[in-house]
PDB file of C-alpha atoms in Angstrom:
ATOM      1  CA  UNK A   7      -0.143  -0.324  -0.279  1.00  0.00           C
ATOM      2  CA  UNK A   8       1.499   3.246  -1.000  1.00  0.00           C
ATOM      3  CA  UNK A   9       2.493   6.050   1.697  1.00  0.00           C
ATOM      4  CA  UNK A  10      -0.692   8.418   0.267  1.00  0.00           C
ATOM      5  CA  UNK A  11      -3.316   5.992   0.276  1.00  0.00           C
ATOM      6  CA  UNK A  12      -1.969   5.252   4.403  1.00  0.00           C
ATOM      7  CA  UNK A  13      -2.560   9.141   4.830  1.00  0.00           C
ATOM      8  CA  UNK A  14      -5.822   9.462   3.750  1.00  0.00           C
ATOM      9  CA  UNK A  15      -6.772   6.356   5.503  1.00  0.00           C
ATOM     10  CA  UNK A  16      -5.625   8.102   8.266  1.00  0.00           C
ATOM     11  CA  UNK A  17      -7.153  11.333   8.172  1.00  0.00           C
ATOM     12  CA  UNK A  18     -10.344   9.969   7.037  1.00  0.00           C
ATOM     13  CA  UNK A  19     -10.258   7.518  10.592  1.00  0.00           C
ATOM     14  CA  UNK A  20      -9.181  10.904  12.750  1.00  0.00           C
ATOM     15  CA  UNK A  21     -12.032  12.669  10.728  1.00  0.00           C
ATOM     16  CA  UNK A  22     -14.817   9.767  11.464  1.00  0.00           C
ATOM     17  CA  UNK A  23     -13.685   9.841  15.046  1.00  0.00           C
ATOM     18  CA  UNK A  24     -13.906  13.783  15.292  1.00  0.00           C
ATOM     19  CA  UNK A  25     -17.709  13.473  14.141  1.00  0.00           C
ATOM     20  CA  UNK A  26     -18.585  10.364  16.693  1.00  0.00           C
ATOM     21  CA  UNK A  27     -16.533  12.392  19.481  1.00  0.00           C
ATOM     22  CA  UNK A  28     -18.649  15.787  18.872  1.00  0.00           C
ATOM     23  CA  UNK A  29     -22.255  13.926  18.385  1.00  0.00           C
ATOM     24  CA  UNK A  30     -21.674  11.312  21.599  1.00  0.00           C
ATOM     25  CA  UNK A  31     -20.361  15.474  23.226  1.00  0.00           C
ATOM     26  CA  UNK A  32     -23.780  16.993  21.726  1.00  0.00           C
ATOM     27  CA  UNK A  33     -25.992  14.717  22.290  1.00  0.00           C
ATOM     28  CA  UNK A  34     -25.602  14.358  25.921  1.00  0.00           C
ATOM     29  CA  UNK A  35     -25.284  18.028  26.347  1.00  0.00           C
ATOM     30  CA  UNK A  36     -28.783  18.999  24.867  1.00  0.00           C
ATOM     31  CA  UNK A  37     -31.003  20.491  26.907  1.00  0.00           C
ATOM     32  CA  UNK A  38     -33.609  18.189  27.288  1.00  0.00           C
ATOM     33  CA  UNK A  39     -35.707  16.630  29.896  1.00  0.00           C
ATOM     34  CA  UNK A  40     -36.707  12.844  30.654  1.00  0.00           C
ATOM     35  CA  UNK A  41     -39.491  11.726  30.738  1.00  0.00           C
ATOM     36  CA  UNK A  42     -41.501   8.431  31.725  1.00  0.00           C
ATOM     37  CA  UNK A  43     -43.130   6.647  28.707  1.00  0.00           C
ATOM     38  CA  UNK A  44     -46.690   6.802  30.747  1.00  0.00           C
ATOM     39  CA  UNK A  45     -46.476  10.571  30.909  1.00  0.00           C
ATOM     40  CA  UNK A  46     -45.540  10.546  27.781  1.00  0.00           C
ATOM     41  CA  UNK A  47     -48.861   9.061  26.970  1.00  0.00           C
ATOM     42  CA  UNK A  48     -50.462  11.038  29.429  1.00  0.00           C
ATOM     43  CA  UNK A  49     -48.812  14.473  27.796  1.00  0.00           C
ATOM     44  CA  UNK A  50     -49.775  12.974  24.210  1.00  0.00           C
ATOM     45  CA  UNK A  51     -53.641  12.865  25.005  1.00  0.00           C
ATOM     46  CA  UNK A  52     -53.490  16.382  26.888  1.00  0.00           C
ATOM     47  CA  UNK A  53     -52.491  17.598  23.744  1.00  0.00           C
ATOM     48  CA  UNK A  54     -49.606  19.256  24.959  1.00  0.00           C
ATOM     49  CA  UNK A  55     -47.003  17.548  22.666  1.00  0.00           C
ATOM     50  CA  UNK A  56     -46.914  19.109  19.234  1.00  0.00           C
ATOM     51  CA  UNK A  57     -44.791  16.679  17.459  1.00  0.00           C
ATOM     52  CA  UNK A  58     -43.027  13.255  18.363  1.00  0.00           C
ATOM     53  CA  UNK A  59     -39.700  12.046  16.359  1.00  0.00           C
ATOM     54  CA  UNK A  60     -38.747   8.648  17.144  1.00  0.00           C
ATOM     55  CA  UNK A  61     -35.424   7.677  17.159  1.00  0.00           C
ATOM     56  CA  UNK A  62     -33.607   3.947  17.186  1.00  0.00           C
ATOM     57  CA  UNK A  63     -33.844   4.084  20.913  1.00  0.00           C
ATOM     58  CA  UNK A  64     -35.597   7.146  22.580  1.00  0.00           C
ATOM     59  CA  UNK A  65     -38.892   9.243  21.552  1.00  0.00           C
ATOM     60  CA  UNK A  66     -38.730  12.451  21.275  1.00  0.00           C
ATOM     61  CA  UNK A  67     -41.422  14.940  22.038  1.00  0.00           C
ATOM     62  CA  UNK A  68     -41.533  18.396  21.082  1.00  0.00           C
ATOM     63  CA  UNK A  69     -44.387  20.362  23.633  1.00  0.00           C
ATOM     64  CA  UNK A  70     -45.881  23.209  22.275  1.00  0.00           C
ATOM     65  CA  UNK A  71     -44.522  25.273  24.910  1.00  0.00           C
ATOM     66  CA  UNK A  72     -41.210  24.650  23.228  1.00  0.00           C
ATOM     67  CA  UNK A  73     -39.650  21.716  25.380  1.00  0.00           C
ATOM     68  CA  UNK A  74     -38.012  18.924  24.191  1.00  0.00           C
ATOM     69  CA  UNK A  75     -38.787  15.717  26.152  1.00  0.00           C
ATOM     70  CA  UNK A  76     -37.112  12.104  25.804  1.00  0.00           C
ATOM     71  CA  UNK A  77     -38.144   9.289  26.064  1.00  0.00           C
ATOM     72  CA  UNK A  78     -36.398   5.478  25.954  1.00  0.00           C
ATOM     73  CA  UNK A  79     -37.816   2.832  23.920  1.00  0.00           C
ATOM     74  CA  UNK A  80     -37.486  -0.362  25.801  1.00  0.00           C
ATOM     75  CA  UNK A  81     -39.397  -2.323  22.946  1.00  0.00           C
ATOM     76  CA  UNK A  82     -40.804  -2.114  19.162  1.00  0.00           C
ATOM     77  CA  UNK A  83     -44.559  -2.823  21.163  1.00  0.00           C
ATOM     78  CA  UNK A  84     -44.034   0.507  22.866  1.00  0.00           C
ATOM     79  CA  UNK A  85     -43.418   2.227  19.753  1.00  0.00           C
ATOM     80  CA  UNK A  86     -46.026   1.522  17.305  1.00  0.00           C
ATOM     81  CA  UNK A  87     -48.717   1.994  20.496  1.00  0.00           C
ATOM     82  CA  UNK A  88     -46.804   5.557  21.374  1.00  0.00           C
ATOM     83  CA  UNK A  89     -47.060   6.049  16.835  1.00  0.00           C
ATOM     84  CA  UNK A  90     -50.977   4.565  17.588  1.00  0.00           C
ATOM     85  CA  UNK A  91     -51.923   7.030  20.256  1.00  0.00           C
ATOM     86  CA  UNK A  92     -50.322  10.442  18.723  1.00  0.00           C
ATOM     87  CA  UNK A  93     -52.165   9.685  15.807  1.00  0.00           C
ATOM     88  CA  UNK A  94     -55.194   9.448  17.084  1.00  0.00           C
ATOM     89  CA  UNK A  95     -54.411  12.697  18.686  1.00  0.00           C
ATOM     90  CA  UNK A  96     -53.697  14.740  15.767  1.00  0.00           C
ATOM     91  CA  UNK A  97     -49.702  15.044  16.398  1.00  0.00           C
ATOM     92  CA  UNK A  98     -47.197  14.789  13.945  1.00  0.00           C
ATOM     93  CA  UNK A  99     -44.768  11.984  13.920  1.00  0.00           C
ATOM     94  CA  UNK A 100     -41.970  11.278  12.381  1.00  0.00           C
ATOM     95  CA  UNK A 101     -39.606   7.676  12.088  1.00  0.00           C
ATOM     96  CA  UNK A 102     -36.372   8.180  11.894  1.00  0.00           C
ATOM     97  CA  UNK A 103     -34.096   5.547  10.527  1.00  0.00           C
ATOM     98  CA  UNK A 104     -30.972   3.522  12.322  1.00  0.00           C
ATOM     99  CA  UNK A 105     -28.031   6.261  12.545  1.00  0.00           C
ATOM    100  CA  UNK A 106     -25.504   3.915  11.091  1.00  0.00           C
ATOM    101  CA  UNK A 107     -24.575   1.717  14.097  1.00  0.00           C
ATOM    102  CA  UNK A 108     -22.795  -0.916  11.612  1.00  0.00           C
ATOM    103  CA  UNK A 109     -20.173   1.438  10.886  1.00  0.00           C
ATOM    104  CA  UNK A 110     -19.641   2.588  14.003  1.00  0.00           C
ATOM    105  CA  UNK A 111     -19.263  -0.549  15.617  1.00  0.00           C
ATOM    106  CA  UNK A 112     -17.342  -1.650  12.549  1.00  0.00           C
ATOM    107  CA  UNK A 113     -14.599   1.650  13.177  1.00  0.00           C
ATOM    108  CA  UNK A 114     -14.377   0.590  16.903  1.00  0.00           C
ATOM    109  CA  UNK A 115     -13.363  -2.698  16.497  1.00  0.00           C
ATOM    110  CA  UNK A 116     -11.982  -2.778  12.818  1.00  0.00           C
ATOM    111  CA  UNK A 117      -9.601   0.695  13.267  1.00  0.00           C
ATOM    112  CA  UNK A 118      -7.279  -0.677  15.552  1.00  0.00           C
ATOM    113  CA  UNK A 119      -6.588  -3.386  14.061  1.00  0.00           C
ATOM    114  CA  UNK A 120      -6.040  -1.721  10.601  1.00  0.00           C
ATOM    115  CA  UNK A 121      -3.869   0.652  12.217  1.00  0.00           C
ATOM    116  CA  UNK A 122      -1.536  -1.810  13.365  1.00  0.00           C
ATOM    117  CA  UNK A 123      -1.485  -3.929  10.370  1.00  0.00           C
ATOM    118  CA  UNK A 124      -1.656  -1.159   7.864  1.00  0.00           C
ATOM    119  CA  UNK A 125       1.178   1.480   9.256  1.00  0.00           C
TER     120      UNK A 125
END
């Protein structure tokens, strides 16, 4: 492998690692409040939620007062129940696909190995 290719791979890994670190830190620093599943359902029924964003492992609810509320999802059944309750109450529901967990996992496990044998 040429020296230029190794340098390109090295810098790509550095940039991807920095992006992963930024994503991890920005998610932890987000101003949001935790909310239990039952409280979220009650808030939906009381019409205090304006939008639900369903992610891979949590639901982000946008309150009518502008607050962001986060509820962990434990299984697919809970996700479908929330979607059903929200649509019955006329609340906008957005479902985001997975965030590429396979790529992150591959990067974490294989990057050290590639660096050891490639450089």
